[in-house]
Backbone as JSON Lines, residues from 0, in Angstrom:
{"i":0,"aa":"X","n":[128.74,124.77,103.47],"ca":[127.87,124.18,102.44],"c":[128.67,124.05,101.14]}
{"i":1,"aa":"X","n":[128.72,122.85,100.61],"ca":[129.47,122.56,99.39],"c":[128.48,122.26,98.27]}
{"i":2,"aa":"X","n":[128.53,123.02,97.21],"ca":[127.64,122.79,96.08],"c":[128.09,121.55,95.29]}
{"i":3,"aa":"X","n":[127.16,120.63,95.08],"ca":[127.42,119.43,94.29],"c":[126.16,119.12,93.51]}
{"i":4,"aa":"X","n":[125.8,119.94,92.54],"ca":[124.48,119.83,91.89],"c":[124.23,118.46,91.26]}
{"i":5,"aa":"X","n":[123.01,117.98,91.46],"ca":[122.55,116.76,90.82],"c":[121.52,117.12,89.76]}
{"i":6,"aa":"X","n":[121.53,116.43,88.62],"ca":[120.51,116.69,87.6],"c":[119.2,115.97,87.91]}
{"i":7,"aa":"X","n":[119.16,115.19,88.97],"ca":[118.02,114.31,89.23],"c":[116.98,115.01,90.11]}
{"i":8,"aa":"X","n":[116.15,115.8,89.49],"ca":[115.08,116.48,90.21],"c":[114.05,116.95,89.2]}
{"i":9,"aa":"X","n":[112.86,117.28,89.7],"ca":[111.81,117.83,88.85],"c":[110.89,118.71,89.68]}
{"i":10,"aa":"X","n":[109.75,119.09,89.11],"ca":[108.87,120.05,89.76],"c":[108.09,119.43,90.92]}
{"i":11,"aa":"X","n":[107.81,120.22,91.92],"ca":[106.93,119.8,93.01],"c":[105.46,119.92,92.64]}
{"i":12,"aa":"X","n":[105.18,120.46,91.48],"ca":[103.8,120.6,91.0],"c":[102.91,121.34,92.0]}
{"i":13,"aa":"X","n":[103.48,122.35,92.59],"ca":[102.69,123.2,93.48],"c":[102.55,122.7,94.91]}
{"i":14,"aa":"X","n":[103.09,121.55,95.24],"ca":[102.96,121.01,96.59],"c":[103.91,121.74,97.55]}
{"i":15,"aa":"X","n":[103.39,122.09,98.72],"ca":[104.21,122.71,99.75],"c":[105.01,121.63,100.49]}
{"i":16,"aa":"X","n":[106.14,122.02,101.03],"ca":[106.97,121.11,101.81],"c":[106.42,121.0,103.22]}
{"i":17,"aa":"X","n":[106.1,119.77,103.64],"ca":[105.62,119.59,105.02],"c":[106.22,118.34,105.69]}
{"i":18,"aa":"X","n":[107.28,117.78,105.09],"ca":[107.98,116.64,105.68],"c":[109.49,116.86,105.53]}
{"i":19,"aa":"X","n":[110.23,116.59,106.6],"ca":[111.68,116.49,106.53],"c":[112.02,115.01,106.7]}
{"i":20,"aa":"X","n":[112.62,114.41,105.68],"ca":[112.86,112.97,105.67],"c":[114.36,112.69,105.77]}
{"i":21,"aa":"X","n":[114.73,111.92,106.78],"ca":[116.13,111.63,107.05],"c":[116.45,110.19,106.65]}
{"i":22,"aa":"X","n":[117.6,110.0,106.01],"ca":[118.06,108.71,105.5],"c":[119.49,108.48,105.96]}
{"i":23,"aa":"X","n":[119.96,107.24,105.88],"ca":[121.4,107.02,105.76],"c":[121.71,106.59,104.33]}
{"i":24,"aa":"X","n":[122.96,106.79,103.92],"ca":[123.3,106.51,102.52],"c":[123.35,105.01,102.24]}
{"i":25,"aa":"X","n":[123.78,104.2,103.21],"ca":[123.82,102.76,103.01],"c":[124.79,102.31,101.94]}
{"i":26,"aa":"X","n":[125.88,103.05,101.78],"ca":[126.92,102.69,100.82],"c":[128.27,102.71,101.53]}
{"i":27,"aa":"X","n":[129.29,102.18,100.87],"ca":[130.57,101.98,101.54],"c":[131.35,103.25,101.77]}
{"i":28,"aa":"X","n":[131.0,104.34,101.09],"ca":[131.67,105.62,101.33],"c":[130.74,106.76,100.97]}
{"i":29,"aa":"X","n":[131.04,107.93,101.53],"ca":[130.28,109.11,101.17],"c":[130.51,109.51,99.73]}
{"i":30,"aa":"X","n":[131.74,109.34,99.26],"ca":[132.04,109.7,97.87],"c":[131.19,108.87,96.9]}
{"i":31,"aa":"X","n":[131.08,107.57,97.18],"ca":[130.28,106.71,96.31],"c":[128.81,107.1,96.35]}
{"i":32,"aa":"X","n":[128.33,107.47,97.53],"ca":[126.92,107.87,97.65],"c":[126.65,109.15,96.88]}
{"i":33,"aa":"X","n":[127.52,110.13,97.01],"ca":[127.33,111.4,96.31],"c":[127.4,111.18,94.8]}
{"i":34,"aa":"X","n":[128.34,110.36,94.36],"ca":[128.44,110.07,92.93],"c":[127.15,109.46,92.4]}
{"i":35,"aa":"X","n":[126.58,108.53,93.14],"ca":[125.34,107.9,92.69],"c":[124.18,108.89,92.68]}
{"i":36,"aa":"X","n":[124.11,109.74,93.69],"ca":[123.03,110.72,93.77],"c":[123.13,111.79,92.68]}
{"i":37,"aa":"X","n":[124.29,111.88,92.04],"ca":[124.49,112.85,90.96],"c":[124.51,112.19,89.58]}
{"i":38,"aa":"X","n":[124.33,110.88,89.54],"ca":[124.4,110.13,88.29],"c":[123.03,110.13,87.61]}
{"i":39,"aa":"X","n":[122.89,110.69,86.41],"ca":[121.59,110.71,85.74],"c":[121.01,109.31,85.53]}
{"i":40,"aa":"X","n":[121.87,108.32,85.34],"ca":[121.38,106.96,85.09],"c":[120.76,106.34,86.34]}
{"i":41,"aa":"X","n":[121.2,106.77,87.51],"ca":[120.69,106.19,88.76],"c":[119.28,106.64,89.08]}
{"i":42,"aa":"X","n":[118.92,107.84,88.66],"ca":[117.58,108.4,88.88],"c":[117.21,108.46,90.36]}
{"i":43,"aa":"X","n":[118.2,108.78,91.19],"ca":[117.97,109.04,92.61],"c":[118.72,110.3,92.99]}
{"i":44,"aa":"X","n":[118.26,110.94,94.05],"ca":[118.91,112.16,94.52],"c":[118.38,112.49,95.9]}
{"i":45,"aa":"X","n":[118.97,113.48,96.52],"ca":[118.48,114.06,97.77],"c":[118.83,115.54,97.73]}
{"i":46,"aa":"X","n":[118.23,116.29,98.61],"ca":[118.54,117.72,98.64],"c":[119.92,117.96,99.25]}
{"i":47,"aa":"X","n":[120.27,117.16,100.28],"ca":[121.54,117.35,100.98],"c":[122.15,116.0,101.32]}
{"i":48,"aa":"X","n":[123.48,116.01,101.44],"ca":[124.23,114.87,101.99],"c":[125.11,115.42,103.11]}
{"i":49,"aa":"X","n":[125.11,114.73,104.25],"ca":[125.95,115.14,105.38],"c":[127.01,114.07,105.62]}
{"i":50,"aa":"X","n":[128.27,114.43,105.45],"ca":[129.39,113.5,105.64],"c":[129.65,113.27,107.14]}
{"i":51,"aa":"X","n":[130.42,112.23,107.43],"ca":[130.72,111.89,108.82],"c":[131.54,112.96,109.51]}
{"i":52,"aa":"X","n":[132.31,113.73,108.76],"ca":[133.11,114.8,109.38],"c":[132.34,116.11,109.49]}
{"i":53,"aa":"X","n":[131.07,116.12,109.09],"ca":[130.24,117.3,109.24],"c":[130.11,118.15,107.99]}
{"i":54,"aa":"X","n":[130.81,117.81,106.93],"ca":[130.63,118.57,105.69],"c":[129.23,118.34,105.13]}
{"i":55,"aa":"X","n":[128.65,119.4,104.6],"ca":[127.29,119.33,104.04],"c":[127.36,119.64,102.55]}
{"i":56,"aa":"X","n":[126.81,118.74,101.74],"ca":[126.76,118.9,100.3],"c":[125.33,119.22,99.88]}
{"i":57,"aa":"X","n":[125.19,120.23,99.03],"ca":[123.88,120.66,98.53],"c":[123.73,120.18,97.09]}
{"i":58,"aa":"X","n":[122.75,119.28,96.89],"ca":[122.6,118.64,95.58],"c":[121.4,119.16,94.79]}
{"i":59,"aa":"X","n":[120.28,119.42,95.47],"ca":[119.04,119.8,94.79],"c":[118.43,121.0,95.51]}
{"i":60,"aa":"X","n":[117.98,122.02,94.78],"ca":[117.31,123.16,95.43],"c":[116.07,122.71,96.19]}
{"i":61,"aa":"X","n":[115.81,123.37,97.3],"ca":[114.68,122.97,98.14],"c":[113.33,123.14,97.45]}
{"i":62,"aa":"X","n":[113.24,124.02,96.46],"ca":[111.96,124.21,95.78],"c":[111.72,123.19,94.67]}
{"i":63,"aa":"X","n":[112.66,122.25,94.51],"ca":[112.52,121.19,93.5],"c":[112.32,119.84,94.21]}
{"i":64,"aa":"X","n":[111.7,118.91,93.51],"ca":[111.48,117.57,94.05],"c":[112.7,116.7,93.78]}
{"i":65,"aa":"X","n":[113.33,116.25,94.86],"ca":[114.41,115.27,94.74],"c":[113.79,113.87,94.8]}
{"i":66,"aa":"X","n":[114.58,112.87,94.41],"ca":[114.05,111.51,94.24],"c":[114.71,110.58,95.26]}
{"i":67,"aa":"X","n":[114.2,110.61,96.47],"ca":[114.85,109.91,97.57],"c":[113.95,108.95,98.34]}
{"i":68,"aa":"X","n":[112.64,109.13,98.31],"ca":[111.76,108.35,99.18],"c":[111.32,107.02,98.57]}
{"i":69,"aa":"X","n":[111.2,106.95,97.25],"ca":[110.71,105.75,96.6],"c":[109.26,105.46,96.98]}
{"i":70,"aa":"X","n":[108.88,104.19,96.92],"ca":[107.52,103.8,97.28],"c":[107.36,104.0,98.79]}
{"i":71,"aa":"X","n":[106.46,104.89,99.18],"ca":[106.38,105.32,100.57],"c":[105.05,105.98,100.83]}
{"i":72,"aa":"X","n":[104.71,106.13,102.1],"ca":[103.49,106.86,102.45],"c":[103.57,107.35,103.89]}
{"i":73,"aa":"X","n":[102.85,108.41,104.15],"ca":[102.72,108.95,105.51],"c":[101.37,109.64,105.62]}
{"i":74,"aa":"X","n":[100.61,109.25,106.62],"ca":[99.27,109.8,106.83],"c":[98.43,109.7,105.56]}
{"i":75,"aa":"X","n":[98.59,108.59,104.84],"ca":[97.8,108.32,103.65],"c":[98.3,108.96,102.38]}
{"i":76,"aa":"X","n":[99.31,109.82,102.47],"ca":[99.87,110.47,101.27],"c":[100.99,109.59,100.71]}
{"i":77,"aa":"X","n":[100.9,109.27,99.42],"ca":[101.82,108.3,98.83],"c":[103.03,108.94,98.15]}
{"i":78,"aa":"X","n":[102.94,110.18,97.69],"ca":[104.06,110.78,96.97],"c":[104.88,111.63,97.94]}
{"i":79,"aa":"X","n":[105.72,110.97,98.73],"ca":[106.48,111.68,99.75],"c":[107.5,112.63,99.13]}
{"i":80,"aa":"X","n":[108.08,112.26,97.99],"ca":[109.06,113.15,97.35],"c":[108.47,114.52,97.06]}
{"i":81,"aa":"X","n":[107.21,114.54,96.68],"ca":[106.57,115.78,96.27],"c":[106.49,116.8,97.41]}
{"i":82,"aa":"X","n":[106.46,116.31,98.64],"ca":[106.17,117.18,99.78],"c":[107.29,117.19,100.82]}
{"i":83,"aa":"X","n":[108.47,116.65,100.47],"ca":[109.51,116.51,101.49],"c":[110.85,117.09,101.03]}
{"i":84,"aa":"X","n":[111.68,117.36,102.01],"ca":[113.1,117.64,101.8],"c":[113.86,116.45,102.35]}
{"i":85,"aa":"X","n":[114.77,115.9,101.54],"ca":[115.5,114.71,101.92],"c":[116.95,114.99,102.26]}
{"i":86,"aa":"X","n":[117.38,114.47,103.42],"ca":[118.78,114.56,103.84],"c":[119.35,113.15,103.89]}
{"i":87,"aa":"X","n":[120.4,112.89,103.14],"ca":[121.13,111.63,103.19],"c":[122.32,111.81,104.13]}
{"i":88,"aa":"X","n":[122.41,110.93,105.12],"ca":[123.46,111.02,106.15],"c":[124.42,109.86,105.92]}
{"i":89,"aa":"X","n":[125.67,110.19,105.69],"ca":[126.64,109.16,105.3],"c":[126.81,108.15,106.44]}
{"i":90,"aa":"X","n":[126.54,106.9,106.13],"ca":[126.71,105.78,107.05],"c":[126.61,104.52,106.2]}
{"i":91,"aa":"X","n":[127.47,103.52,106.42],"ca":[127.42,102.34,105.57],"c":[126.13,101.54,105.71]}
{"i":92,"aa":"X","n":[125.4,101.75,106.78],"ca":[124.1,101.1,106.92],"c":[124.21,99.64,107.31]}
{"i":93,"aa":"X","n":[123.08,98.99,107.46],"ca":[123.03,97.62,107.95],"c":[123.73,96.63,107.01]}
{"i":94,"aa":"X","n":[123.83,96.97,105.75],"ca":[124.44,96.04,104.79],"c":[125.96,96.05,104.82]}
{"i":95,"aa":"X","n":[126.55,97.21,105.14],"ca":[128.01,97.36,105.02],"c":[128.71,97.69,106.34]}
{"i":96,"aa":"X","n":[128.06,97.47,107.46],"ca":[128.72,97.73,108.74],"c":[128.15,98.94,109.47]}
{"i":97,"aa":"X","n":[126.88,98.88,109.78],"ca":[126.17,99.98,110.45],"c":[126.92,100.4,111.72]}
{"i":98,"aa":"X","n":[127.05,101.7,111.9],"ca":[127.77,102.22,113.06],"c":[127.13,103.51,113.54]}
{"i":99,"aa":"X","n":[127.57,103.94,114.72],"ca":[127.03,105.18,115.31],"c":[127.39,106.37,114.43]}
{"i":100,"aa":"X","n":[126.58,107.41,114.55],"ca":[126.78,108.63,113.78],"c":[127.65,109.58,114.62]}
{"i":101,"aa":"X","n":[128.81,110.0,114.08],"ca":[129.75,110.81,114.87],"c":[129.15,112.14,115.32]}
{"i":102,"aa":"X","n":[129.65,112.69,116.44],"ca":[129.12,113.97,116.94],"c":[129.18,115.1,115.92]}
{"i":103,"aa":"X","n":[130.26,115.19,115.15],"ca":[130.37,116.26,114.16],"c":[129.27,116.13,113.1]}
{"i":104,"aa":"X","n":[128.97,114.9,112.74],"ca":[127.92,114.67,111.75],"c":[126.55,115.03,112.32]}
{"i":105,"aa":"X","n":[126.27,114.61,113.54],"ca":[124.97,114.93,114.14],"c":[124.81,116.43,114.36]}
{"i":106,"aa":"X","n":[125.9,117.12,114.7],"ca":[125.82,118.57,114.85],"c":[125.48,119.24,113.52]}
{"i":107,"aa":"X","n":[126.06,118.72,112.44],"ca":[125.76,119.28,111.12],"c":[124.32,118.97,110.7]}
{"i":108,"aa":"X","n":[123.84,117.75,110.99],"ca":[122.45,117.41,110.69],"c":[121.51,118.33,111.46]}
{"i":109,"aa":"X","n":[121.82,118.59,112.72],"ca":[120.98,119.49,113.53],"c":[120.95,120.89,112.94]}
{"i":110,"aa":"X","n":[122.11,121.46,112.64],"ca":[122.16,122.82,112.1],"c":[121.43,122.91,110.77]}
{"i":111,"aa":"X","n":[121.64,121.94,109.9],"ca":[120.97,121.92,108.6],"c":[119.46,121.81,108.79]}
{"i":112,"aa":"X","n":[119.03,120.92,109.66],"ca":[117.59,120.71,109.88],"c":[116.93,121.95,110.46]}
{"i":113,"aa":"X","n":[117.58,122.61,111.4],"ca":[117.02,123.83,111.98],"c":[116.83,124.9,110.9]}
{"i":114,"aa":"X","n":[117.77,125.0,109.99],"ca":[117.63,125.95,108.9],"c":[116.47,125.61,107.99]}
{"i":115,"aa":"X","n":[116.31,124.32,107.68],"ca":[115.19,123.89,106.84],"c":[113.86,124.18,107.53]}
{"i":116,"aa":"X","n":[113.77,123.89,108.83],"ca":[112.53,124.13,109.57],"c":[112.21,125.62,109.66]}
{"i":117,"aa":"X","n":[113.23,126.46,109.64],"ca":[112.99,127.9,109.66],"c":[112.43,128.4,108.33]}
{"i":118,"aa":"X","n":[112.72,127.67,107.25],"ca":[112.26,128.08,105.92],"c":[110.94,127.44,105.5]}
{"i":119,"aa":"X","n":[110.55,126.35,106.18],"ca":[109.35,125.61,105.77],"c":[108.51,125.27,107.0]}
{"i":120,"aa":"X","n":[107.19,125.35,106.9],"ca":[106.31,125.06,108.05],"c":[106.12,123.56,108.25]}
{"i":121,"aa":"X","n":[107.17,122.88,108.67],"ca":[107.13,121.44,108.87],"c":[106.82,121.14,110.33]}
{"i":122,"aa":"X","n":[105.71,120.49,110.64],"ca":[105.41,120.14,112.03],"c":[106.46,119.19,112.61]}
{"i":123,"aa":"X","n":[106.67,119.28,113.9],"ca":[107.7,118.45,114.54],"c":[107.46,116.97,114.3]}
{"i":124,"aa":"X","n":[106.21,116.53,114.31],"ca":[105.9,115.11,114.14],"c":[106.09,114.64,112.72]}
{"i":125,"aa":"X","n":[106.4,115.56,111.81],"ca":[106.65,115.18,110.42],"c":[108.13,115.28,110.07]}
{"i":126,"aa":"X","n":[108.98,115.28,111.08],"ca":[110.42,115.05,110.91],"c":[110.61,113.56,111.17]}
{"i":127,"aa":"X","n":[110.79,112.8,110.12],"ca":[110.7,111.34,110.2],"c":[111.82,110.69,109.4]}
{"i":128,"aa":"X","n":[111.92,109.37,109.53],"ca":[112.95,108.61,108.85],"c":[112.41,107.81,107.69]}
{"i":129,"aa":"X","n":[113.32,107.36,106.85],"ca":[112.93,106.58,105.68],"c":[112.17,105.31,106.09]}
{"i":130,"aa":"X","n":[112.59,104.68,107.19],"ca":[111.9,103.48,107.64],"c":[110.49,103.78,108.14]}
{"i":131,"aa":"X","n":[110.23,105.0,108.57],"ca":[108.87,105.38,108.99],"c":[107.91,105.38,107.82]}
{"i":132,"aa":"X","n":[108.37,105.84,106.66],"ca":[107.48,105.97,105.5],"c":[107.54,104.75,104.58]}
{"i":133,"aa":"X","n":[108.52,103.88,104.8],"ca":[108.65,102.67,103.96],"c":[109.09,101.5,104.84]}
{"i":134,"aa":"X","n":[108.28,101.1,105.82],"ca":[108.72,100.1,106.8],"c":[109.01,98.73,106.21]}
{"i":135,"aa":"X","n":[108.4,98.39,105.1],"ca":[108.65,97.09,104.48],"c":[110.0,97.04,103.76]}
{"i":136,"aa":"X","n":[110.48,98.2,103.3],"ca":[111.67,98.23,102.45],"c":[112.92,98.77,103.13]}
{"i":137,"aa":"X","n":[112.75,99.63,104.12],"ca":[113.88,100.42,104.59],"c":[114.08,100.3,106.1]}
{"i":138,"aa":"X","n":[115.34,100.48,106.52],"ca":[115.7,100.44,107.94],"c":[116.33,101.75,108.41]}
{"i":139,"aa":"X","n":[116.54,102.68,107.51],"ca":[117.31,103.89,107.84],"c":[116.43,105.05,108.34]}
{"i":140,"aa":"X","n":[117.05,105.94,109.12],"ca":[118.46,105.97,109.53],"c":[118.82,104.99,110.65]}
{"i":141,"aa":"X","n":[117.84,104.25,111.17],"ca":[118.16,103.11,112.02],"c":[118.22,103.39,113.5]}
{"i":142,"aa":"X","n":[118.46,102.3,114.25],"ca":[118.35,102.33,115.7],"c":[119.53,103.0,116.4]}
{"i":143,"aa":"X","n":[120.59,103.35,115.68],"ca":[121.72,104.07,116.26],"c":[121.62,105.58,116.03]}
{"i":144,"aa":"X","n":[120.61,106.02,115.32],"ca":[120.47,107.44,115.02],"c":[119.92,108.17,116.25]}
{"i":145,"aa":"X","n":[120.45,109.35,116.52],"ca":[120.1,110.08,117.76],"c":[118.85,110.95,117.57]}
{"i":146,"aa":"X","n":[117.7,110.29,117.44],"ca":[116.44,111.04,117.36],"c":[116.2,111.84,118.65]}
{"i":147,"aa":"X","n":[116.54,111.26,119.78],"ca":[116.3,111.93,121.04],"c":[117.07,113.24,121.14]}
{"i":148,"aa":"X","n":[118.35,113.21,120.75],"ca":[119.14,114.43,120.8],"c":[118.63,115.51,119.87]}
{"i":149,"aa":"X","n":[118.21,115.12,118.66],"ca":[117.63,116.09,117.74],"c":[116.38,116.72,118.32]}
{"i":150,"aa":"X","n":[115.5,115.89,118.88],"ca":[114.25,116.42,119.43],"c":[114.52,117.38,120.58]}
{"i":151,"aa":"X","n":[115.5,117.05,121.42],"ca":[115.82,117.94,122.54],"c":[116.31,119.3,122.07]}
{"i":152,"aa":"X","n":[116.89,119.33,120.85],"ca":[117.39,120.59,120.29],"c":[116.38,121.26,119.36]}
{"i":153,"aa":"X","n":[115.17,120.72,119.26],"ca":[114.13,121.38,118.48],"c":[113.83,120.8,117.12]}
{"i":154,"aa":"X","n":[114.34,119.59,116.85],"ca":[114.09,118.95,115.55],"c":[113.38,117.62,115.79]}
{"i":155,"aa":"X","n":[112.11,117.55,115.46],"ca":[111.35,116.32,115.65],"c":[110.78,116.2,117.05]}
{"i":156,"aa":"X","n":[110.26,115.01,117.35],"ca":[109.66,114.73,118.65],"c":[110.29,113.49,119.25]}
{"i":157,"aa":"X","n":[110.19,113.38,120.57],"ca":[110.67,112.2,121.27],"c":[109.56,111.73,122.2]}
{"i":158,"aa":"X","n":[109.76,110.57,122.74],"ca":[108.7,109.91,123.49],"c":[108.51,110.49,124.88]}
{"i":159,"aa":"X","n":[107.27,110.55,125.29],"ca":[106.88,110.85,126.67],"c":[105.77,109.85,127.0]}
{"i":160,"aa":"X","n":[106.13,108.64,127.42],"ca":[105.15,107.55,127.54],"c":[103.97,107.9,128.44]}
{"i":161,"aa":"X","n":[102.8,107.45,128.02],"ca":[101.56,107.64,128.75],"c":[100.84,106.29,128.78]}
{"i":162,"aa":"X","n":[100.89,105.58,129.91],"ca":[100.31,104.22,129.96],"c":[98.86,104.19,129.52]}
{"i":163,"aa":"X","n":[98.51,103.1,128.85],"ca":[97.16,102.95,128.29],"c":[96.84,101.47,128.2]}
{"i":164,"aa":"X","n":[95.58,101.13,128.29],"ca":[95.13,99.76,128.12],"c":[94.57,99.6,126.71]}
{"i":165,"aa":"X","n":[95.38,99.04,125.81],"ca":[94.98,98.84,124.42],"c":[95.1,97.37,124.06]}
{"i":166,"aa":"X","n":[94.29,96.95,123.12],"ca":[94.53,95.67,122.44],"c":[95.53,95.91,121.31]}
{"i":167,"aa":"X","n":[96.01,94.84,120.69],"ca":[96.88,95.0,119.53],"c":[96.18,95.78,118.43]}
{"i":168,"aa":"X","n":[94.9,95.51,118.2],"ca":[94.16,96.24,117.17],"c":[94.09,97.72,117.49]}
{"i":169,"aa":"X","n":[93.92,98.05,118.77],"ca":[93.91,99.46,119.18],"c":[95.26,100.11,118.87]}
{"i":170,"aa":"X","n":[96.34,99.39,119.15],"ca":[97.68,99.91,118.89],"c":[97.87,100.24,117.42]}
{"i":171,"aa":"X","n":[97.49,99.31,116.54],"ca":[97.7,99.55,115.11],"c":[96.78,100.62,114.56]}
{"i":172,"aa":"X","n":[95.57,100.73,115.11],"ca":[94.69,101.83,114.71],"c":[95.3,103.17,115.1]}
{"i":173,"aa":"X","n":[95.91,103.24,116.29],"ca":[96.55,104.47,116.73],"c":[97.81,104.76,115.92]}
{"i":174,"aa":"X","n":[98.55,103.69,115.58],"ca":[99.75,103.87,114.77],"c":[99.4,104.43,113.39]}
{"i":175,"aa":"X","n":[98.31,103.95,112.82],"ca":[97.84,104.48,111.54],"c":[97.41,105.93,111.69]}
{"i":176,"aa":"X","n":[96.75,106.24,112.78],"ca":[96.33,107.62,113.02],"c":[97.54,108.54,113.16]}
{"i":177,"aa":"X","n":[98.61,108.02,113.75],"ca":[99.82,108.83,113.89],"c":[100.47,109.1,112.54]}
{"i":178,"aa":"X","n":[100.32,108.17,111.58],"ca":[100.88,108.41,110.25],"c":[101.37,107.19,109.52]}
{"i":179,"aa":"X","n":[101.61,106.09,110.22],"ca":[102.22,104.92,109.6],"c":[101.25,104.14,108.72]}
{"i":180,"aa":"X","n":[101.8,103.51,107.69],"ca":[101.08,102.5,106.92],"c":[101.21,101.19,107.69]}
{"i":181,"aa":"X","n":[100.09,100.63,108.14],"ca":[100.13,99.45,109.0],"c":[99.8,98.17,108.24]}
{"i":182,"aa":"X","n":[100.01,98.17,106.93],"ca":[99.69,97.01,106.12],"c":[100.47,95.77,106.51]}
{"i":183,"aa":"X","n":[101.71,95.93,106.96],"ca":[102.51,94.8,107.45],"c":[102.82,95.08,108.92]}
{"i":184,"aa":"X","n":[102.12,94.42,109.8],"ca":[102.22,94.76,111.22],"c":[103.61,94.5,111.82]}
{"i":185,"aa":"X","n":[104.26,93.37,111.55],"ca":[105.62,93.19,112.09],"c":[106.6,94.26,111.6]}
{"i":186,"aa":"X","n":[106.54,94.58,110.3],"ca":[107.48,95.57,109.74],"c":[107.26,96.94,110.34]}
{"i":187,"aa":"X","n":[106.01,97.34,110.48],"ca":[105.75,98.69,111.0],"c":[106.07,98.77,112.49]}
{"i":188,"aa":"X","n":[105.92,97.67,113.22],"ca":[106.31,97.68,114.63],"c":[107.81,97.84,114.77]}
{"i":189,"aa":"X","n":[108.58,97.15,113.94],"ca":[110.04,97.33,113.94],"c":[110.41,98.77,113.6]}
{"i":190,"aa":"X","n":[109.75,99.34,112.61],"ca":[110.04,100.73,112.22],"c":[109.76,101.68,113.36]}
{"i":191,"aa":"X","n":[108.65,101.48,114.05],"ca":[108.32,102.34,115.19],"c":[109.38,102.21,116.28]}
{"i":192,"aa":"X","n":[109.83,100.99,116.54],"ca":[110.91,100.8,117.51],"c":[112.18,101.52,117.09]}
{"i":193,"aa":"X","n":[112.53,101.43,115.82],"ca":[113.77,102.06,115.35],"c":[113.78,103.56,115.59]}
{"i":194,"aa":"X","n":[112.61,104.16,115.61],"ca":[112.54,105.61,115.86],"c":[112.39,105.9,117.35]}
{"i":195,"aa":"X","n":[111.53,105.15,118.05],"ca":[111.13,105.57,119.39],"c":[111.51,104.62,120.53]}
{"i":196,"aa":"X","n":[111.98,103.38,120.24],"ca":[112.5,102.5,121.28],"c":[113.67,101.72,120.69]}
{"i":197,"aa":"X","n":[114.77,102.39,120.57],"ca":[115.87,101.87,119.78],"c":[116.64,100.74,120.47]}
{"i":198,"aa":"X","n":[116.55,100.64,121.77],"ca":[117.31,99.62,122.49],"c":[116.72,98.23,122.33]}
{"i":199,"aa":"X","n":[115.45,98.13,121.95],"ca":[114.82,96.82,121.82],"c":[113.86,96.83,120.65]}
{"i":200,"aa":"X","n":[114.24,96.14,119.59],"ca":[113.42,96.07,118.38],"c":[112.57,94.8,118.44]}
{"i":201,"aa":"X","n":[111.28,94.97,118.29],"ca":[110.37,93.83,118.31],"c":[109.4,93.92,117.15]}
{"i":202,"aa":"X","n":[108.71,92.83,116.9],"ca":[107.72,92.79,115.82],"c":[106.29,92.73,116.37]}
{"i":203,"aa":"X","n":[106.16,92.7,117.7],"ca":[104.85,92.67,118.34],"c":[104.76,93.82,119.33]}
{"i":204,"aa":"X","n":[103.61,94.48,119.42],"ca":[103.48,95.56,120.39],"c":[103.43,95.04,121.81]}
{"i":205,"aa":"X","n":[103.91,95.83,122.75],"ca":[103.84,95.49,124.16],"c":[103.42,96.74,124.93]}
{"i":206,"aa":"X","n":[103.33,96.62,126.24],"ca":[102.81,97.73,127.05],"c":[103.66,98.99,126.9]}
{"i":207,"aa":"X","n":[104.99,98.8,126.81],"ca":[105.86,99.97,126.68],"c":[105.64,100.69,125.35]}
{"i":208,"aa":"X","n":[105.56,99.94,124.25],"ca":[105.32,100.56,122.95],"c":[103.97,101.27,122.93]}
{"i":209,"aa":"X","n":[102.96,100.65,123.53],"ca":[101.64,101.28,123.57],"c":[101.69,102.59,124.35]}
{"i":210,"aa":"X","n":[102.43,102.61,125.46],"ca":[102.54,103.84,126.24],"c":[103.28,104.93,125.46]}
{"i":211,"aa":"X","n":[104.33,104.53,124.72],"ca":[105.08,105.5,123.92],"c":[104.18,106.11,122.85]}
{"i":212,"aa":"X","n":[103.46,105.27,122.13],"ca":[102.58,105.77,121.07],"c":[101.46,106.63,121.64]}
{"i":213,"aa":"X","n":[100.88,106.21,122.74],"ca":[99.81,107.0,123.34],"c":[100.32,108.39,123.75]}
{"i":214,"aa":"X","n":[101.54,108.44,124.27],"ca":[102.12,109.73,124.63],"c":[102.34,110.62,123.41]}
{"i":215,"aa":"X","n":[102.8,110.02,122.32],"ca":[103.0,110.81,121.1],"c":[101.67,111.37,120.58]}
{"i":216,"aa":"X","n":[100.64,110.56,120.62],"ca":[99.34,111.02,120.12],"c":[98.77,112.12,121.0]}
{"i":217,"aa":"X","n":[99.07,112.08,122.29],"ca":[98.52,113.07,123.22],"c":[99.38,114.33,123.34]}
{"i":218,"aa":"X","n":[100.45,114.42,122.55],"ca":[101.27,115.63,122.61],"c":[100.45,116.85,122.23]}
């Protein structure tokens, strides 16, 4: 753990932590991302940054609110920063050459996440990505992120499809019940795919997506 304090944080105002939010940095280098997250003028931050070689930088204490989620919501709650711990994972992202996350980096994300979950009562289904809480604005950590591997090791959940006969309206009602803001149906369908069906991103629900969501709800 490398200390790299950021001045960009404030009080949680008594809110307990119940979300672990994962991002990619979406910048051309880890150094540039860390510099921005520590820049008072940028007014952004995260609790941790994980480099591609597995180094972990600690920027904001977990009992303070970091500024990483932006305009976002989950299960009807709009101030995600107030209730979450944010991890920025170094990757250039879709704008600068999105690529797979190296094994050393994923191992560090897993170890860091397990430690956070040991310190905070975060339900498995509330280990989510930036695109889950902001589907209109964000794509990270994206379709190359190993959600399945994390879930197998005890961080988050993965799909166990359960076939169901739903209409599209039924699907979006269930997606909202699971936690998503369904105001933009194509965007939220893509976001759901990026987390739970990464090999095929679509903007319309189909039988496979419905089965995946039904399985998640019935966990």
